[in-house]
Coordinates of C-alpha atoms in Angstrom, one line a residue:
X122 CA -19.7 32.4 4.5
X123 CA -16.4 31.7 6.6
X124 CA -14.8 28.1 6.1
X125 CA -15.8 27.5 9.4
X126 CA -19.2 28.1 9.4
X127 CA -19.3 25.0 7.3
X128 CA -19.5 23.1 10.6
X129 CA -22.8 24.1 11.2
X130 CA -24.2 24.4 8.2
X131 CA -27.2 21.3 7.3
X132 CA -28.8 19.9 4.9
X133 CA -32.1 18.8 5.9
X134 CA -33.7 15.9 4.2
X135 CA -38.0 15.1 4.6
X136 CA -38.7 11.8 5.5
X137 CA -39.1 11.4 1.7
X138 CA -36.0 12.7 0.1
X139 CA -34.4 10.6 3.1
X140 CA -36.0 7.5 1.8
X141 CA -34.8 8.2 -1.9
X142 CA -31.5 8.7 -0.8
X143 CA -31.3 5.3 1.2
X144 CA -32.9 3.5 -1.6
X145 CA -30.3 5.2 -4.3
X146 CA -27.7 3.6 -1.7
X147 CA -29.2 0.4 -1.7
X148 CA -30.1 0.1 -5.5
X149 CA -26.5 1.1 -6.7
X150 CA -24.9 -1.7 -4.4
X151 CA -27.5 -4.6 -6.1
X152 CA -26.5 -3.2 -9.4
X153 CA -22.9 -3.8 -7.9
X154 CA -23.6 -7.2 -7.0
X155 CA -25.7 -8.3 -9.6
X156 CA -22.1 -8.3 -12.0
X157 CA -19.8 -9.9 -9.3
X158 CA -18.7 -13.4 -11.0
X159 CA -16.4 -15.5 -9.3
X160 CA -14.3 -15.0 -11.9
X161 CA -13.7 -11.3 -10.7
X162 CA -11.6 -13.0 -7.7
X163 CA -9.5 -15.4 -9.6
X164 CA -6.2 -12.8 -9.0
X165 CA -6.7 -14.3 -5.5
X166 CA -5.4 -17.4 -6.1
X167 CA -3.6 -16.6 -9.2
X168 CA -1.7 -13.8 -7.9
X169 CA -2.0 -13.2 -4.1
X170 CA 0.2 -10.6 -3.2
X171 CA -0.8 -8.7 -5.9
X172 CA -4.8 -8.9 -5.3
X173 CA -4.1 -8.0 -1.4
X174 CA -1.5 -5.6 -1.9
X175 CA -3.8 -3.4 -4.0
X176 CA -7.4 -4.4 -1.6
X177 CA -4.7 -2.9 1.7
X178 CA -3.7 0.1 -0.6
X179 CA -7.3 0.5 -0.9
X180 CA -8.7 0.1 2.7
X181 CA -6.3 1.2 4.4
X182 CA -3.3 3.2 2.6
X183 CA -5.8 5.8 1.5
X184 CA -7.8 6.5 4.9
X185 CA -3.9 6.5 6.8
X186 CA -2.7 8.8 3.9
X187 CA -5.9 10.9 3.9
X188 CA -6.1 11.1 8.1
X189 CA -2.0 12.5 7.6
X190 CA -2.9 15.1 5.2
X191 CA -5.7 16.0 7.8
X192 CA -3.0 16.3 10.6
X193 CA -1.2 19.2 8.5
X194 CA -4.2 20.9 7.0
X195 CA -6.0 21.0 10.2
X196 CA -9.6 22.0 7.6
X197 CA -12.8 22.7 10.0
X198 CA -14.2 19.2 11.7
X199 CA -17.3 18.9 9.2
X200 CA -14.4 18.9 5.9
X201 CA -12.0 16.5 7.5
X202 CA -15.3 14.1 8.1
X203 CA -15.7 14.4 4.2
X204 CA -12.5 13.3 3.3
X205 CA -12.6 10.9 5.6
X206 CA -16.1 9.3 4.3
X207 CA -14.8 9.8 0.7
X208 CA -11.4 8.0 1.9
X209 CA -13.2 5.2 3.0
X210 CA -15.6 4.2 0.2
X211 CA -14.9 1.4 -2.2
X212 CA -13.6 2.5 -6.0
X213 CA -16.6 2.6 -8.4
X214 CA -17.6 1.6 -12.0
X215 CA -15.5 4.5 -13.5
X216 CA -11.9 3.2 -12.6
X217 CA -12.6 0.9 -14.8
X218 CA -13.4 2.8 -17.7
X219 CA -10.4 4.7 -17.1
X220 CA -8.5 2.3 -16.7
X221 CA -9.6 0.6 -19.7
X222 CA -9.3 4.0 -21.7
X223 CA -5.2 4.2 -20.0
X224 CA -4.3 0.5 -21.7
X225 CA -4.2 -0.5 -18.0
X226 CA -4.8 -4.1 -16.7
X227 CA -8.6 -3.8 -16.7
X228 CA -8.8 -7.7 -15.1
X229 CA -6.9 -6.2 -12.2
X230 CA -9.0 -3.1 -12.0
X231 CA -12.3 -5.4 -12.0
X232 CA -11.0 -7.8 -9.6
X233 CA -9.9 -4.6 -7.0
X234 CA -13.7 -2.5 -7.8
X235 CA -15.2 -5.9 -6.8
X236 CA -13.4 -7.1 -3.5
X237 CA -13.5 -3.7 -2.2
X238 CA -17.4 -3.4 -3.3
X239 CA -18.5 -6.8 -1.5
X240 CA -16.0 -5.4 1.6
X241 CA -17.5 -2.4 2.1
X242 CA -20.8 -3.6 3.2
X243 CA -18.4 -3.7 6.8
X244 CA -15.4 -2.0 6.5
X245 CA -16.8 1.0 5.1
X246 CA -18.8 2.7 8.0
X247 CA -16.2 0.5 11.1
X248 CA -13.6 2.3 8.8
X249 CA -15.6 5.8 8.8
X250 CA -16.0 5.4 12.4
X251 CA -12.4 4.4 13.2
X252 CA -10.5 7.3 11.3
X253 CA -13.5 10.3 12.6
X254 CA -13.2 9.2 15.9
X255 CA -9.2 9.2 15.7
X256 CA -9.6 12.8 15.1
X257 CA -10.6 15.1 18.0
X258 CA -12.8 17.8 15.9
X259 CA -14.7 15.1 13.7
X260 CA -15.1 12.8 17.4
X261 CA -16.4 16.1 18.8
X262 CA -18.6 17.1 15.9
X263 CA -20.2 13.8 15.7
X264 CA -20.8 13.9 19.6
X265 CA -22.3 17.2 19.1
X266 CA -24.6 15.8 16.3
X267 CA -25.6 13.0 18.7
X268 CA -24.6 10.2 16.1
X269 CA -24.4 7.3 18.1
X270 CA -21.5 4.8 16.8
X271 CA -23.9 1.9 16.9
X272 CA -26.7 3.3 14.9
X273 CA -24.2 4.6 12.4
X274 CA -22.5 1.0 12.1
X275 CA -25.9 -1.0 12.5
X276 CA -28.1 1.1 10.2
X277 CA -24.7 2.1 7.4
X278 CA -24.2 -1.8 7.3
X279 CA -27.7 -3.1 6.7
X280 CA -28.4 -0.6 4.0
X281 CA -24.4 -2.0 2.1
X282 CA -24.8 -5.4 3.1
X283 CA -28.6 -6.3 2.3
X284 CA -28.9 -5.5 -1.7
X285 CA -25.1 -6.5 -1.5
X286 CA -26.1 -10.3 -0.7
X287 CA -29.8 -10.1 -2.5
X288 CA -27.9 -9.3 -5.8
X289 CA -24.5 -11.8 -5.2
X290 CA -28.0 -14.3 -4.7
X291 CA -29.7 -13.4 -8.0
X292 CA -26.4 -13.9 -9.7
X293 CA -25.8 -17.2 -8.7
X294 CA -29.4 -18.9 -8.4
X295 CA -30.6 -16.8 -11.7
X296 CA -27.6 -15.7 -13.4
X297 CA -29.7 -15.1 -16.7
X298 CA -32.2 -13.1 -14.4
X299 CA -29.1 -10.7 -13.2
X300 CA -27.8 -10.5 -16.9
X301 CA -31.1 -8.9 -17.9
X302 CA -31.6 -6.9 -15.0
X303 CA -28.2 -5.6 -14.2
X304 CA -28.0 -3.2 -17.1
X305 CA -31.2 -1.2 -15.9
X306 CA -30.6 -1.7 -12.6
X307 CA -27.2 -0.1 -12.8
X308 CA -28.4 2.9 -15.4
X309 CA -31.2 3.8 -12.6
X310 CA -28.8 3.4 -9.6
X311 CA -25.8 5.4 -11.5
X312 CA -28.4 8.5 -12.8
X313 CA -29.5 9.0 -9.2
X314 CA -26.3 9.0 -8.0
X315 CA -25.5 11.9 -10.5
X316 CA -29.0 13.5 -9.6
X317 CA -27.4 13.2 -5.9
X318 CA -24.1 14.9 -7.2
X319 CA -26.1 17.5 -9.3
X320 CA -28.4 18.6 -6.4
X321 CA -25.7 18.7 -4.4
X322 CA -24.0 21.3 -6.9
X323 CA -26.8 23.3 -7.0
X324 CA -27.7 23.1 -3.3
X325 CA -23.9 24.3 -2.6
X326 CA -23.3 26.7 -5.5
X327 CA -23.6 30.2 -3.6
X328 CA -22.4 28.6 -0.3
X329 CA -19.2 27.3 -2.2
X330 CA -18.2 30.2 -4.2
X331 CA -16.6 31.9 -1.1
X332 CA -14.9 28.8 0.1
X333 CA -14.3 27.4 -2.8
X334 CA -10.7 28.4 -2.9
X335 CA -10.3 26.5 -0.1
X336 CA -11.9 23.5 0.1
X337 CA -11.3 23.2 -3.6
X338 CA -7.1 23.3 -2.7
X339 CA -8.1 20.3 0.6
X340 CA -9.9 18.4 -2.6
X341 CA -7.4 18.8 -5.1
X342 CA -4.5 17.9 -3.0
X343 CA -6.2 14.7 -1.0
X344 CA -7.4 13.4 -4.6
X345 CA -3.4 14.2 -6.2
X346 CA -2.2 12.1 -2.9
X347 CA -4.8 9.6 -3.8
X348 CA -3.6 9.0 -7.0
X349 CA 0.1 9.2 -6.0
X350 CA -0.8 6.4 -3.2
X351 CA -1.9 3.7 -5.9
X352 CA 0.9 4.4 -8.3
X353 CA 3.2 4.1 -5.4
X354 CA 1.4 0.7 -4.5
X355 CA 1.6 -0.3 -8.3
X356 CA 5.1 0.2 -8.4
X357 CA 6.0 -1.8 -5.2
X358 CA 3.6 -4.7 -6.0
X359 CA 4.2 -4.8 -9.8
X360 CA 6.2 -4.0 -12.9
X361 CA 4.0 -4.0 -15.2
X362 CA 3.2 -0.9 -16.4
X363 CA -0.6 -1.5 -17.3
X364 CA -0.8 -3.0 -13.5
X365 CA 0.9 -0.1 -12.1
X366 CA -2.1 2.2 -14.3
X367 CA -5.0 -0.1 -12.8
X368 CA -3.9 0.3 -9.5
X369 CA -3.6 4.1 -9.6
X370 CA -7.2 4.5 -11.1
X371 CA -8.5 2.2 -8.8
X372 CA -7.1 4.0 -5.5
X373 CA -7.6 8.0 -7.1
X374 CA -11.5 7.3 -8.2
X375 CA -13.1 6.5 -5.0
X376 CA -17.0 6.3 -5.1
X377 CA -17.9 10.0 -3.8
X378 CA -21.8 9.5 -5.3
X379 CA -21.7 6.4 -2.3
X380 CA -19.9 8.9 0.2
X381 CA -22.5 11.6 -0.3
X382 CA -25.6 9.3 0.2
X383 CA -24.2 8.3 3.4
X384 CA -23.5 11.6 4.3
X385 CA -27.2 12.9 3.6
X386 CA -28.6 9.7 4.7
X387 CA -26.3 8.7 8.0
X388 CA -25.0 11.4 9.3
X389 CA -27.0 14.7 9.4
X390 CA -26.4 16.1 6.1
X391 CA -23.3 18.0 7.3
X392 CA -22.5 20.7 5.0
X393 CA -18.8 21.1 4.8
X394 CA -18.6 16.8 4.6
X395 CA -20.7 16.8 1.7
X396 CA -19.1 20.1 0.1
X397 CA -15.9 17.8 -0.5
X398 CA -17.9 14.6 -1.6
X399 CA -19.6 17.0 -4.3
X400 CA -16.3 18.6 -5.5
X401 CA -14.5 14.9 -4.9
X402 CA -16.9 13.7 -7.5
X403 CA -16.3 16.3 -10.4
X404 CA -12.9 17.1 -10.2
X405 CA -11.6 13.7 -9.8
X406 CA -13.0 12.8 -13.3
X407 CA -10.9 15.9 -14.3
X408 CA -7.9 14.7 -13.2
X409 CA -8.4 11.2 -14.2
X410 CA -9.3 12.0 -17.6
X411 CA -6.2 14.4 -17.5
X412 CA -4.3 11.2 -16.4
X413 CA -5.6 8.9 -19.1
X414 CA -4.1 11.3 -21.3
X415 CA -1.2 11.8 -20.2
X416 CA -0.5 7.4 -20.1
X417 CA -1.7 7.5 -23.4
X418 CA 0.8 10.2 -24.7
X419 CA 3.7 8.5 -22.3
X420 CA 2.9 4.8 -24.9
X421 CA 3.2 7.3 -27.8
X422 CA 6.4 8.8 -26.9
X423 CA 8.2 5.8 -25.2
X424 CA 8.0 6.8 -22.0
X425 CA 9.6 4.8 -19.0
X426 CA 6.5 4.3 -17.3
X427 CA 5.0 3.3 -20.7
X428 CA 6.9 0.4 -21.0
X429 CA 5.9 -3.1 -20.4
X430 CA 7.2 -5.8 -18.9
X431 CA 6.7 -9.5 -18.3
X432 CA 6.4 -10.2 -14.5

């Protein structure tokens, strides 16, 4: 298969596996809700230039840096909507970890995952249709698709927003109710996001081996300028080294199990767009476990960006 064939390449859901899909969606952002605490937002007030310096860096430094890298790569319509969608999803569960594996400022990190989480009920699909739309081959392809921008906003925000306020609800009427039901509810909406990302490997395994080269270079270099945006934004809006770390986990791990749900379950399954989401979502544990290690050896050795200091 030619890169370009990607653009018209589909994968076609029954009414069932479109159902799962949506309900995946919707189960991952009540697990997401269930463990927002008020307490999560206290950098707001404590620290307000930090806390909207790093919610900016992720709403709208990424998709600007991400729609640039589009410019000079030029990739076919259906692989710059990818990046786009994966550009424009909330950080996820996992930039925690690592940042918490890093010796980064895991408050910060929480505080970031859960702002962007609660936004993302609206500016994730008005920011999906902003950026595609900016771009004359993703406008074109959508057009083509007949995805109406209404629809797509409409349908993409009830399916964030709805568990998104039915969890924050359970947490604060029945906060002992959300403790017990949290941890299940965020194993089952976690595994079938990985079941999303597997069947998407296997779906695309003899597709991608002949484009791989490609689209693996567009992933690897849009996930490196992710990373390099948050350190950049740590180092302007901090100098604490452990600060600096949490923001550049919480910019280079976006959530590409969300993007590929709403890929399969908004906009027609397109094959090149959730080529990238799949690869987004294994090789960015790569290079963020690669990344860990090599903050961890930097506090071994001394390094400069090792070093911690007080404000």
């Amino acid at each position: 298969m030619d890169i370009a064939d990607l653009d018209n390449l589909r994968i076609v859901l029954d009414p069932i596996g479109q159902a799962g899909v949506a309900l995946a969606l919707m189960l991952v952002m009540f697990s997401v809700a269930l463990g927002l605490r008020i307490d999560d937002f206290r950098f707001l007030i404590e620290k307000p230039l930090l806390f909207m310096g790093g919610v900016a860096a992720q709403v709208l430094a990424l998709p600007l840096v991400t729609f640039a890298l589009i410019l000079v790569l030029a990739p076919p319509a259906s692989v710059a909507l990818g990046m786009i969608v994966v550009a424009c999803c909330p950080g996820g569960a996992v930039s925690n970890l690592m940042t918490y594996l890093s010796r980064g400022n895991v408050a910060v990190s929480v505080a970031l995952t859960a702002t962007s989480s609660m936004l993302a009920a609206l500016l994730t699909p008005a920011s999906i249709l902003f950026w595609s739309h900016s771009y004359e081959p993703t406008a074109s392809l959508l057009k083509t698709l007949d995805v109406s921008p209404f629809v797509f906003l409409s349908q993409t925000t009830v399916l964030l927003a709805l568990p998104l306020v039915l969890g924050m609800t359970v947490a604060a009427k029945a906060p002992d109710v959300a403790a017990r039901i949290r941890q299940r509810a965020t194993l089952i909406g976690a595994s079938a996001l990985i079941g999303i990302v597997i069947y998407g490997i296997i779906y695309f395994i003899d597709i991608l081996i002949p484009v791989l080269s490609v689209i693996g270079v567009v992933v690897l270099v849009h996930n490196a300028l992710a990373f390099a945006t948050g350190a950049f934004a740590g180092f302007v809006l901090s100098r604490r080294s452990a600060t600096r770390r949490a923001l550049t986990f919480e910019i280079g791990i976006q959530n590409s199990g969300l993007a590929l749900v709403i890929l399969l379950s908004q906009l027609k399954g397109l094959g090149g767009a959730a080529a990238v989401a799949t690869l987004w979502g294994v090789w960015h544990l790569i290079a963020g476990s690669f990344i860990v290690a090599l903050f961890r050896s930097w506090d071994l050795e001394g390094n400069w960006f090792g070093r911690q200091h007080n404000n």
